Structure formats: structure tokens, C-alpha cells
mmCIF file with all atom_site columns, C-alpha atoms in Angstrom:
data_model
loop_
_atom_site.group_PDB
_atom_site.id
_atom_site.type_symbol
_atom_site.label_atom_id
_atom_site.label_alt_id
_atom_site.label_comp_id
_atom_site.label_asym_id
_atom_site.label_entity_id
_atom_site.label_seq_id
_atom_site.pdbx_PDB_ins_code
_atom_site.Cartn_x
_atom_site.Cartn_y
_atom_site.Cartn_z
_atom_site.occupancy
_atom_site.B_iso_or_equiv
_atom_site.pdbx_formal_charge
_atom_site.auth_seq_id
_atom_site.auth_comp_id
_atom_site.auth_asym_id
_atom_site.auth_atom_id
_atom_site.pdbx_PDB_model_num
ATOM 1   C CA . MET A 1 1   ? 0.000   0.000  0.000   1.00 65.00 ? 856  MET A CA 1
ATOM 2   C CA . LYS A 1 2   ? 2.782   2.402  0.930   1.00 69.00 ? 857  LYS A CA 1
ATOM 3   C CA . THR A 1 3   ? 4.682   2.165  -2.378  1.00 74.00 ? 858  THR A CA 1
ATOM 4   C CA . ALA A 1 4   ? 1.597   1.882  -4.575  1.00 79.00 ? 859  ALA A CA 1
ATOM 5   C CA . GLY A 1 5   ? -0.182  4.707  -2.692  1.00 79.00 ? 860  GLY A CA 1
ATOM 6   C CA . THR A 1 6   ? 2.841   7.011  -2.974  1.00 80.00 ? 861  THR A CA 1
ATOM 7   C CA . ALA A 1 7   ? 2.981   6.490  -6.732  1.00 80.00 ? 862  ALA A CA 1
ATOM 8   C CA . LYS A 1 8   ? -0.753  7.181  -7.079  1.00 82.00 ? 863  LYS A CA 1
ATOM 9   C CA . VAL A 1 9   ? -0.499  10.376 -4.970  1.00 81.00 ? 864  VAL A CA 1
ATOM 10  C CA . ARG A 1 10  ? 2.487   11.574 -7.046  1.00 82.00 ? 865  ARG A CA 1
ATOM 11  C CA . GLU A 1 11  ? 0.582   10.863 -10.255 1.00 83.00 ? 866  GLU A CA 1
ATOM 12  C CA . ALA A 1 12  ? -2.509  12.719 -8.991  1.00 82.00 ? 867  ALA A CA 1
ATOM 13  C CA . LEU A 1 13  ? -0.382  15.697 -7.890  1.00 78.00 ? 868  LEU A CA 1
ATOM 14  C CA . GLY A 1 14  ? 1.370   15.734 -11.270 1.00 80.00 ? 869  GLY A CA 1
ATOM 15  C CA . ASP A 1 15  ? -1.984  15.814 -13.085 1.00 82.00 ? 870  ASP A CA 1
ATOM 16  C CA . TYR A 1 16  ? -3.191  18.548 -10.762 1.00 76.00 ? 871  TYR A CA 1
ATOM 17  C CA . LEU A 1 17  ? -0.083  20.705 -11.404 1.00 71.00 ? 872  LEU A CA 1
ATOM 18  C CA . LYS A 1 18  ? -0.440  20.264 -15.177 1.00 73.00 ? 873  LYS A CA 1
ATOM 19  C CA . ALA A 1 19  ? -4.082  21.352 -14.948 1.00 73.00 ? 874  ALA A CA 1
ATOM 20  C CA . LEU A 1 20  ? -3.108  24.410 -12.874 1.00 67.00 ? 875  LEU A CA 1
ATOM 21  C CA . LYS A 1 21  ? -0.396  25.422 -15.357 1.00 67.00 ? 876  LYS A CA 1
ATOM 22  C CA . THR A 1 22  ? -2.779  24.989 -18.278 1.00 69.00 ? 877  THR A CA 1
ATOM 23  C CA . GLU A 1 23  ? -5.531  26.987 -16.577 1.00 66.00 ? 878  GLU A CA 1
ATOM 24  C CA . PHE A 1 24  ? -3.097  29.738 -15.530 1.00 60.00 ? 879  PHE A CA 1
ATOM 25  C CA . THR A 1 25  ? -1.757  30.235 -19.039 1.00 59.00 ? 880  THR A CA 1
ATOM 26  C CA . LEU A 1 26  ? -5.164  30.271 -20.758 1.00 61.00 ? 881  LEU A CA 1
ATOM 27  C CA . GLY A 1 27  ? -5.698  33.655 -22.368 1.00 55.00 ? 882  GLY A CA 1
ATOM 28  C CA . MET A 1 28  ? -2.147  34.714 -21.629 1.00 52.00 ? 883  MET A CA 1
ATOM 29  C CA . ILE A 1 29  ? -0.313  36.323 -24.520 1.00 51.00 ? 884  ILE A CA 1
ATOM 30  C CA . LEU A 1 30  ? 3.195   34.999 -24.539 1.00 50.00 ? 885  LEU A CA 1
ATOM 31  C CA . PRO A 1 31  ? 6.016   36.785 -26.368 1.00 52.00 ? 886  PRO A CA 1
ATOM 32  C CA . THR A 1 32  ? 6.922   35.419 -29.761 1.00 55.00 ? 887  THR A CA 1
ATOM 33  C CA . LYS A 1 33  ? 10.253  35.543 -31.561 1.00 55.00 ? 888  LYS A CA 1
ATOM 34  C CA . ALA A 1 34  ? 8.858   38.319 -33.802 1.00 53.00 ? 889  ALA A CA 1
ATOM 35  C CA . MET A 1 35  ? 7.924   40.418 -30.764 1.00 52.00 ? 890  MET A CA 1
ATOM 36  C CA . ALA A 1 36  ? 11.354  39.901 -29.203 1.00 50.00 ? 891  ALA A CA 1
ATOM 37  C CA . ALA A 1 37  ? 13.054  40.970 -32.464 1.00 52.00 ? 892  ALA A CA 1
ATOM 38  C CA . GLN A 1 38  ? 10.795  44.047 -32.649 1.00 54.00 ? 893  GLN A CA 1
ATOM 39  C CA . GLU A 1 39  ? 11.669  45.052 -29.058 1.00 54.00 ? 894  GLU A CA 1
ATOM 40  C CA . LEU A 1 40  ? 15.375  44.605 -29.800 1.00 50.00 ? 895  LEU A CA 1
ATOM 41  C CA . THR A 1 41  ? 15.059  46.853 -32.890 1.00 51.00 ? 896  THR A CA 1
ATOM 42  C CA . VAL A 1 42  ? 13.286  49.554 -30.876 1.00 47.00 ? 897  VAL A CA 1
ATOM 43  C CA . LYS A 1 43  ? 15.934  49.357 -28.145 1.00 50.00 ? 898  LYS A CA 1
ATOM 44  C CA . ARG A 1 44  ? 18.706  49.693 -30.742 1.00 49.00 ? 899  ARG A CA 1
ATOM 45  C CA . LYS A 1 45  ? 17.037  52.741 -32.314 1.00 47.00 ? 900  LYS A CA 1
ATOM 46  C CA . LEU A 1 46  ? 16.651  54.352 -28.907 1.00 46.00 ? 901  LEU A CA 1
ATOM 47  C CA . SER A 1 47  ? 20.243  53.687 -27.927 1.00 46.00 ? 902  SER A CA 1
ATOM 48  C CA . GLU A 1 48  ? 21.597  54.991 -31.260 1.00 46.00 ? 903  GLU A CA 1
ATOM 49  C CA . ASN A 1 49  ? 19.728  58.278 -31.129 1.00 45.00 ? 904  ASN A CA 1
ATOM 50  C CA . THR A 1 50  ? 16.819  59.046 -28.856 1.00 41.00 ? 905  THR A CA 1
ATOM 51  C CA . LEU A 1 51  ? 15.453  61.583 -31.334 1.00 41.00 ? 906  LEU A CA 1
ATOM 52  C CA . GLN A 1 52  ? 14.762  58.846 -33.895 1.00 40.00 ? 907  GLN A CA 1
ATOM 53  C CA . ALA A 1 53  ? 12.169  57.047 -31.775 1.00 39.00 ? 908  ALA A CA 1
ATOM 54  C CA . SER A 1 54  ? 9.118   56.584 -33.973 1.00 40.00 ? 909  SER A CA 1
ATOM 55  C CA . SER A 1 55  ? 6.535   56.286 -31.205 1.00 43.00 ? 910  SER A CA 1
ATOM 56  C CA . PRO A 1 56  ? 6.453   57.588 -27.634 1.00 46.00 ? 911  PRO A CA 1
ATOM 57  C CA . VAL A 1 57  ? 7.511   55.156 -24.951 1.00 47.00 ? 912  VAL A CA 1
ATOM 58  C CA . ALA A 1 58  ? 4.972   54.843 -22.140 1.00 51.00 ? 913  ALA A CA 1
ATOM 59  C CA . LEU A 1 59  ? 6.509   55.318 -18.727 1.00 54.00 ? 914  LEU A CA 1
ATOM 60  C CA . GLY A 1 60  ? 5.140   54.397 -15.344 1.00 59.00 ? 915  GLY A CA 1
ATOM 61  C CA . VAL A 1 61  ? 2.579   51.899 -14.236 1.00 65.00 ? 916  VAL A CA 1
ATOM 62  C CA . ARG A 1 62  ? -1.056  51.846 -15.275 1.00 81.00 ? 917  ARG A CA 1
ATOM 63  C CA . ILE A 1 63  ? -3.288  52.147 -12.223 1.00 86.00 ? 918  ILE A CA 1
ATOM 64  C CA . PRO A 1 64  ? -7.021  51.425 -12.026 1.00 92.00 ? 919  PRO A CA 1
ATOM 65  C CA . THR A 1 65  ? -9.074  54.624 -11.824 1.00 93.00 ? 920  THR A CA 1
ATOM 66  C CA . VAL A 1 66  ? -12.680 55.747 -11.478 1.00 94.00 ? 921  VAL A CA 1
ATOM 67  C CA . ALA A 1 67  ? -14.740 58.757 -12.479 1.00 95.00 ? 922  ALA A CA 1
ATOM 68  C CA . LEU A 1 68  ? -16.717 60.802 -9.962  1.00 94.00 ? 923  LEU A CA 1
ATOM 69  C CA . ARG A 1 69  ? -19.679 63.083 -10.493 1.00 97.00 ? 924  ARG A CA 1
ATOM 70  C CA . MET A 1 70  ? -20.989 65.305 -7.734  1.00 96.00 ? 925  MET A CA 1
ATOM 71  C CA . THR A 1 71  ? -23.407 68.243 -7.751  1.00 97.00 ? 926  THR A CA 1
ATOM 72  C CA . GLU A 1 72  ? -23.955 70.852 -5.075  1.00 96.00 ? 927  GLU A CA 1
ATOM 73  C CA . LEU A 1 73  ? -26.205 73.915 -4.807  1.00 96.00 ? 928  LEU A CA 1
ATOM 74  C CA . PHE A 1 74  ? -24.789 77.190 -3.479  1.00 95.00 ? 929  PHE A CA 1
ATOM 75  C CA . ASP A 1 75  ? -26.817 80.226 -2.389  1.00 93.00 ? 930  ASP A CA 1
ATOM 76  C CA . THR A 1 76  ? -24.809 82.686 -4.446  1.00 94.00 ? 931  THR A CA 1
ATOM 77  C CA . ALA A 1 77  ? -24.428 84.083 -7.928  1.00 94.00 ? 932  ALA A CA 1
ATOM 78  C CA . THR A 1 78  ? -22.387 82.154 -10.483 1.00 95.00 ? 933  THR A CA 1
ATOM 79  C CA . GLU A 1 79  ? -19.818 84.981 -10.657 1.00 95.00 ? 934  GLU A CA 1
ATOM 80  C CA . GLN A 1 80  ? -19.133 84.835 -6.910  1.00 94.00 ? 935  GLN A CA 1
ATOM 81  C CA . LEU A 1 81  ? -18.763 81.034 -6.859  1.00 95.00 ? 936  LEU A CA 1
ATOM 82  C CA . TYR A 1 82  ? -16.410 81.150 -9.857  1.00 96.00 ? 937  TYR A CA 1
ATOM 83  C CA . ARG A 1 83  ? -14.277 83.781 -8.053  1.00 95.00 ? 938  ARG A CA 1
ATOM 84  C CA . ILE A 1 84  ? -13.989 81.527 -4.991  1.00 94.00 ? 939  ILE A CA 1
ATOM 85  C CA . PHE A 1 85  ? -12.119 78.993 -7.164  1.00 94.00 ? 940  PHE A CA 1
ATOM 86  C CA . THR A 1 86  ? -9.956  81.530 -9.032  1.00 95.00 ? 941  THR A CA 1
ATOM 87  C CA . VAL A 1 87  ? -9.010  84.289 -6.552  1.00 94.00 ? 942  VAL A CA 1
ATOM 88  C CA . LYS A 1 88  ? -6.100  83.453 -4.246  1.00 94.00 ? 943  LYS A CA 1
ATOM 89  C CA . ASP A 1 89  ? -7.472  85.257 -1.156  1.00 94.00 ? 944  ASP A CA 1
ATOM 90  C CA . LEU A 1 90  ? -10.820 83.459 -1.427  1.00 93.00 ? 945  LEU A CA 1
ATOM 91  C CA . VAL A 1 91  ? -9.169  80.052 -1.926  1.00 93.00 ? 946  VAL A CA 1
ATOM 92  C CA . GLN A 1 92  ? -7.047  80.695 1.165   1.00 93.00 ? 947  GLN A CA 1
ATOM 93  C CA . LYS A 1 93  ? -10.160 81.619 3.162   1.00 92.00 ? 948  LYS A CA 1
ATOM 94  C CA . PHE A 1 94  ? -12.120 78.448 2.376   1.00 91.00 ? 949  PHE A CA 1
ATOM 95  C CA . SER A 1 95  ? -9.065  76.156 2.547   1.00 91.00 ? 950  SER A CA 1
ATOM 96  C CA . LYS A 1 96  ? -7.786  77.858 5.721   1.00 91.00 ? 951  LYS A CA 1
ATOM 97  C CA . SER A 1 97  ? -4.224  77.488 4.443   1.00 92.00 ? 952  SER A CA 1
ATOM 98  C CA . PRO A 1 98  ? -1.779  79.295 2.146   1.00 93.00 ? 953  PRO A CA 1
ATOM 99  C CA . ALA A 1 99  ? -2.369  78.798 -1.586  1.00 93.00 ? 954  ALA A CA 1
ATOM 100 C CA . VAL A 1 100 ? -0.465  79.389 -4.798  1.00 93.00 ? 955  VAL A CA 1
ATOM 101 C CA . LEU A 1 101 ? -2.785  80.278 -7.651  1.00 93.00 ? 956  LEU A CA 1
ATOM 102 C CA . GLU A 1 102 ? -2.229  81.301 -11.273 1.00 95.00 ? 957  GLU A CA 1
ATOM 103 C CA . ALA A 1 103 ? -5.806  81.271 -12.592 1.00 94.00 ? 958  ALA A CA 1
ATOM 104 C CA . GLU A 1 104 ? -5.049  81.188 -16.319 1.00 95.00 ? 959  GLU A CA 1
ATOM 105 C CA . LYS A 1 105 ? -4.655  78.450 -18.910 1.00 96.00 ? 960  LYS A CA 1
ATOM 106 C CA . GLY A 1 106 ? -1.414  76.608 -18.100 1.00 96.00 ? 961  GLY A CA 1
ATOM 107 C CA . GLY A 1 107 ? -1.245  78.288 -14.682 1.00 96.00 ? 962  GLY A CA 1
ATOM 108 C CA . LYS A 1 108 ? -0.280  76.219 -11.658 1.00 96.00 ? 963  LYS A CA 1
ATOM 109 C CA . PHE A 1 109 ? -2.074  75.925 -8.346  1.00 95.00 ? 964  PHE A CA 1
ATOM 110 C CA . GLN A 1 110 ? -1.290  74.479 -4.938  1.00 95.00 ? 965  GLN A CA 1
ATOM 111 C CA . MET A 1 111 ? -3.543  74.451 -1.879  1.00 93.00 ? 966  MET A CA 1
ATOM 112 C CA . PHE A 1 112 ? -4.198  72.733 1.437   1.00 91.00 ? 967  PHE A CA 1
ATOM 113 C CA . ASP A 1 113 ? -0.541  73.042 2.496   1.00 90.00 ? 968  ASP A CA 1
ATOM 114 C CA . GLY A 1 114 ? 0.652   71.503 -0.775  1.00 90.00 ? 969  GLY A CA 1
ATOM 115 C CA . ASN A 1 115 ? -1.555  68.416 -0.464  1.00 92.00 ? 970  ASN A CA 1
ATOM 116 C CA . ILE A 1 116 ? -3.406  69.421 -3.649  1.00 94.00 ? 971  ILE A CA 1
ATOM 117 C CA . SER A 1 117 ? -1.621  70.689 -6.744  1.00 95.00 ? 972  SER A CA 1
ATOM 118 C CA . GLY A 1 118 ? -2.110  70.895 -10.463 1.00 95.00 ? 973  GLY A CA 1
ATOM 119 C CA . GLU A 1 119 ? -2.615  73.055 -13.493 1.00 96.00 ? 974  GLU A CA 1
ATOM 120 C CA . TYR A 1 120 ? -5.504  74.949 -15.046 1.00 96.00 ? 975  TYR A CA 1
ATOM 121 C CA . THR A 1 121 ? -6.184  73.595 -18.544 1.00 97.00 ? 976  THR A CA 1
ATOM 122 C CA . GLU A 1 122 ? -9.347  75.548 -19.374 1.00 97.00 ? 977  GLU A CA 1
ATOM 123 C CA . LEU A 1 123 ? -11.121 78.563 -17.874 1.00 97.00 ? 978  LEU A CA 1
ATOM 124 C CA . LEU A 1 124 ? -14.401 79.893 -19.260 1.00 97.00 ? 979  LEU A CA 1
ATOM 125 C CA . THR A 1 125 ? -15.258 82.849 -17.042 1.00 96.00 ? 980  THR A CA 1
ATOM 126 C CA . ASN A 1 126 ? -18.238 82.127 -14.780 1.00 96.00 ? 981  ASN A CA 1
ATOM 127 C CA . LYS A 1 127 ? -19.000 78.906 -16.696 1.00 97.00 ? 982  LYS A CA 1
ATOM 128 C CA . LYS A 1 128 ? -16.289 76.264 -16.437 1.00 97.00 ? 983  LYS A CA 1
ATOM 129 C CA . ILE A 1 129 ? -12.896 75.427 -14.937 1.00 97.00 ? 984  ILE A CA 1
ATOM 130 C CA . VAL A 1 130 ? -10.908 72.355 -16.023 1.00 97.00 ? 985  VAL A CA 1
ATOM 131 C CA . MET A 1 131 ? -7.784  71.317 -14.118 1.00 96.00 ? 986  MET A CA 1
ATOM 132 C CA . LYS A 1 132 ? -5.147  68.617 -13.976 1.00 96.00 ? 987  LYS A CA 1
ATOM 133 C CA . TRP A 1 133 ? -5.475  67.719 -10.292 1.00 94.00 ? 988  TRP A CA 1
ATOM 134 C CA . ARG A 1 134 ? -3.455  65.545 -7.949  1.00 94.00 ? 989  ARG A CA 1
ATOM 135 C CA . CYS A 1 135 ? -3.165  64.723 -4.285  1.00 93.00 ? 990  CYS A CA 1
ATOM 136 C CA . ARG A 1 136 ? 0.315   64.519 -2.799  1.00 92.00 ? 991  ARG A CA 1
ATOM 137 C CA . ASN A 1 137 ? -0.093  60.844 -1.814  1.00 91.00 ? 992  ASN A CA 1
ATOM 138 C CA . TRP A 1 138 ? -1.046  59.683 -5.347  1.00 90.00 ? 993  TRP A CA 1
ATOM 139 C CA . PRO A 1 139 ? 1.473   57.870 -7.532  1.00 88.00 ? 994  PRO A CA 1
ATOM 140 C CA . GLU A 1 140 ? 4.029   60.344 -8.848  1.00 85.00 ? 995  GLU A CA 1
ATOM 141 C CA . GLU A 1 141 ? 2.983   62.218 -11.996 1.00 87.00 ? 996  GLU A CA 1
ATOM 142 C CA . HIS A 1 142 ? -0.578  60.834 -11.850 1.00 92.00 ? 997  HIS A CA 1
ATOM 143 C CA . TYR A 1 143 ? -3.238  63.496 -12.371 1.00 94.00 ? 998  TYR A CA 1
ATOM 144 C CA . ALA A 1 144 ? -7.008  63.362 -12.477 1.00 95.00 ? 999  ALA A CA 1
ATOM 145 C CA . ILE A 1 145 ? -8.949  65.715 -14.735 1.00 96.00 ? 1000 ILE A CA 1
ATOM 146 C CA . VAL A 1 146 ? -11.385 67.828 -12.725 1.00 97.00 ? 1001 VAL A CA 1
ATOM 147 C CA . ALA A 1 147 ? -14.073 69.859 -14.500 1.00 97.00 ? 1002 ALA A CA 1
ATOM 148 C CA . LEU A 1 148 ? -16.200 72.339 -12.569 1.00 97.00 ? 1003 LEU A CA 1
ATOM 149 C CA . ASN A 1 149 ? -19.320 73.536 -14.392 1.00 98.00 ? 1004 ASN A CA 1
ATOM 150 C CA . PHE A 1 150 ? -21.166 76.536 -12.956 1.00 97.00 ? 1005 PHE A CA 1
ATOM 151 C CA . VAL A 1 151 ? -24.893 76.370 -13.781 1.00 97.00 ? 1006 VAL A CA 1
ATOM 152 C CA . PRO A 1 152 ? -27.052 79.348 -12.752 1.00 95.00 ? 1007 PRO A CA 1
ATOM 153 C CA . THR A 1 153 ? -30.460 78.550 -11.263 1.00 92.00 ? 1008 THR A CA 1
ATOM 154 C CA . LEU A 1 154 ? -33.026 80.776 -9.533  1.00 88.00 ? 1009 LEU A CA 1
ATOM 155 C CA . GLU A 1 155 ? -31.031 82.678 -6.885  1.00 88.00 ? 1010 GLU A CA 1
ATOM 156 C CA . GLN A 1 156 ? -28.526 79.806 -6.657  1.00 94.00 ? 1011 GLN A CA 1
ATOM 157 C CA . THR A 1 157 ? -25.676 78.224 -8.564  1.00 96.00 ? 1012 THR A CA 1
ATOM 158 C CA . GLU A 1 158 ? -25.394 74.509 -9.190  1.00 96.00 ? 1013 GLU A CA 1
ATOM 159 C CA . LEU A 1 159 ? -21.800 73.332 -9.211  1.00 96.00 ? 1014 LEU A CA 1
ATOM 160 C CA . GLN A 1 160 ? -21.290 70.169 -11.264 1.00 97.00 ? 1015 GLN A CA 1
ATOM 161 C CA . LEU A 1 161 ? -18.048 68.363 -10.496 1.00 97.00 ? 1016 LEU A CA 1
ATOM 162 C CA . ASP A 1 162 ? -16.804 65.775 -13.006 1.00 97.00 ? 1017 ASP A CA 1
ATOM 163 C CA . CYS A 1 163 ? -13.574 64.067 -12.085 1.00 96.00 ? 1018 CYS A CA 1
ATOM 164 C CA . LYS A 1 164 ? -11.863 61.413 -14.222 1.00 96.00 ? 1019 LYS A CA 1
ATOM 165 C CA . GLY A 1 165 ? -8.762  59.412 -13.367 1.00 94.00 ? 1020 GLY A CA 1
ATOM 166 C CA . VAL A 1 166 ? -9.091  59.135 -9.595  1.00 94.00 ? 1021 VAL A CA 1
ATOM 167 C CA . PRO A 1 167 ? -7.196  56.083 -8.295  1.00 94.00 ? 1022 PRO A CA 1
ATOM 168 C CA . ILE A 1 168 ? -9.765  53.510 -7.167  1.00 93.00 ? 1023 ILE A CA 1
ATOM 169 C CA . CYS A 1 169 ? -8.228  53.327 -3.703  1.00 91.00 ? 1024 CYS A CA 1
ATOM 170 C CA . GLU A 1 170 ? -8.764  57.117 -3.310  1.00 92.00 ? 1025 GLU A CA 1
ATOM 171 C CA . GLU A 1 171 ? -12.403 57.300 -4.495  1.00 93.00 ? 1026 GLU A CA 1
ATOM 172 C CA . GLU A 1 172 ? -14.077 57.622 -1.082  1.00 94.00 ? 1027 GLU A CA 1
ATOM 173 C CA . ASN A 1 173 ? -11.388 59.976 0.204   1.00 92.00 ? 1028 ASN A CA 1
ATOM 174 C CA . MET A 1 174 ? -11.801 62.212 -2.851  1.00 93.00 ? 1029 MET A CA 1
ATOM 175 C CA . LYS A 1 175 ? -15.588 62.386 -2.380  1.00 95.00 ? 1030 LYS A CA 1
ATOM 176 C CA . PHE A 1 176 ? -15.139 63.182 1.309   1.00 94.00 ? 1031 PHE A CA 1
ATOM 177 C CA . CYS A 1 177 ? -12.552 65.905 0.616   1.00 92.00 ? 1032 CYS A CA 1
ATOM 178 C CA . TRP A 1 178 ? -14.702 67.636 -1.992  1.00 95.00 ? 1033 TRP A CA 1
ATOM 179 C CA . GLN A 1 179 ? -17.765 67.490 0.260   1.00 95.00 ? 1034 GLN A CA 1
ATOM 180 C CA . LYS A 1 180 ? -16.119 68.551 3.523   1.00 93.00 ? 1035 LYS A CA 1
ATOM 181 C CA . GLN A 1 181 ? -13.086 70.632 2.517   1.00 91.00 ? 1036 GLN A CA 1
ATOM 182 C CA . HIS A 1 182 ? -14.593 72.347 -0.495  1.00 93.00 ? 1037 HIS A CA 1
ATOM 183 C CA . PHE A 1 183 ? -18.373 72.426 -0.576  1.00 94.00 ? 1038 PHE A CA 1
ATOM 184 C CA . GLU A 1 184 ? -19.065 72.809 3.149   1.00 94.00 ? 1039 GLU A CA 1
ATOM 185 C CA . GLU A 1 185 ? -16.194 75.255 3.695   1.00 93.00 ? 1040 GLU A CA 1
ATOM 186 C CA . ILE A 1 186 ? -17.290 77.371 0.717   1.00 93.00 ? 1041 ILE A CA 1
ATOM 187 C CA . LYS A 1 187 ? -20.855 77.463 2.056   1.00 93.00 ? 1042 LYS A CA 1
ATOM 188 C CA . GLY A 1 188 ? -19.479 78.640 5.402   1.00 91.00 ? 1043 GLY A CA 1
ATOM 189 C CA . LEU A 1 189 ? -17.444 81.330 3.661   1.00 89.00 ? 1044 LEU A CA 1
ATOM 190 C CA . LEU A 1 190 ? -20.504 82.466 1.718   1.00 90.00 ? 1045 LEU A CA 1
ATOM 191 C CA . GLN A 1 191 ? -22.509 82.745 4.950   1.00 86.00 ? 1046 GLN A CA 1
ATOM 192 C CA . LEU A 1 192 ? -19.758 84.852 6.534   1.00 82.00 ? 1047 LEU A CA 1
ATOM 193 C CA . THR A 1 193 ? -19.526 87.190 3.552   1.00 73.00 ? 1048 THR A CA 1
ATOM 194 C CA . SER A 1 194 ? -23.325 87.628 3.420   1.00 66.00 ? 1049 SER A CA 1
ATOM 195 C CA . LEU A 1 195 ? -23.391 88.444 7.166   1.00 52.00 ? 1050 LEU A CA 1
ATOM 196 C CA . ASN A 1 196 ? -20.451 90.859 6.856   1.00 56.00 ? 1051 ASN A CA 1
ATOM 197 C CA . GLY A 1 197 ? -21.491 92.173 3.410   1.00 52.00 ? 1052 GLY A CA 1
#
């Protein structure tokens, strides 16, 4: 039993390992000799002269991302809400921290003690702001695209936030930050200015 059983167990384990290997490699694209030759040619071209590269080389690691959409109503005119996002003193008031702000296309911004930074890519006065946006703890050089649309309603402004490229692991944190650190703080600032105004 001992010798015959050992052989049977080894045979069963061998079959099991073959099945695992087969299942693991199903759908996997393995490199071919043609692909290896193509990679070698590209590497040679790059090493000879980096200016001769025919296609851009992707750097970094692809990370899974999500898109967010949030809307919020503010009891203020569209012009005032737009200014809160584009005037340095107003950004510093709602963020309660120093800010760097160049509110023009290609201009840089930094707020919340450097935890948020990016670049303005589009500004349509009182209508829309589009930014490359990143949090300090995100993978280096990873930016989300944040679009703020200002929609006037009766005596209010609806702010529509569309955000694409948020790392999946940061989705809930991003929602929380926009709700608490932006929307609620801006509403508090608007109440103060209406009381003092």
C-alpha cells in the first residue's frame, strides 16, 4: 500500500499541477520571436539616437481609476462662486491654508498646504474650470482631470463636479474631501460674507 499509494499520490499531484499550469496560461499572450526581435530593434534605435524614436515610450505603471460626479447647490451668484475657485485670497479663506494660484490656462495651483496641486487647462469665465489635479499621496505624476461647471439657477448656482482618473483606492477619500473641505467650507465662507457684506 505504501509504495503503490505514494505512486498514485504523485501521479494525482502531477496531473493537478499540469491542470493548474494549463488553466493559468489560458488567455495569456506569450512573447513570440517576432515580438522579441521588434523590441530589440526599438531598443537599438533608442540607444543609437533618442530623437529617432518613432513612437512615444509609455513610462510608469497603469493604475485602475474611477470617475466621480458630484453636484452641489450654493446660495450665491455664479460669478461669486467662480471667483472663490480663481481668486487666491478666497481660496485661502475656504481652505484655511496658504495657496499658490495662477488662474489662467497653463497656470499652476497648490492648496491645502501643498496636499493638492495641479494646473488649469481651461477657464471659461463664470462657466467652467478644467484642471489637472493631484493629491500629494497619489502615484508620482498621476493626475485626475477635474471639471467644474457653474450652472445658474433661480437665486442659486449649481456646481457640477466631473472628475476622471481618480485612483480607485482614493475614491471615497476624494468624495469626502470635496464634500467637507470644499463644498461645506465654501458654504461657510458664503454665509460669513453675506453676514459681513
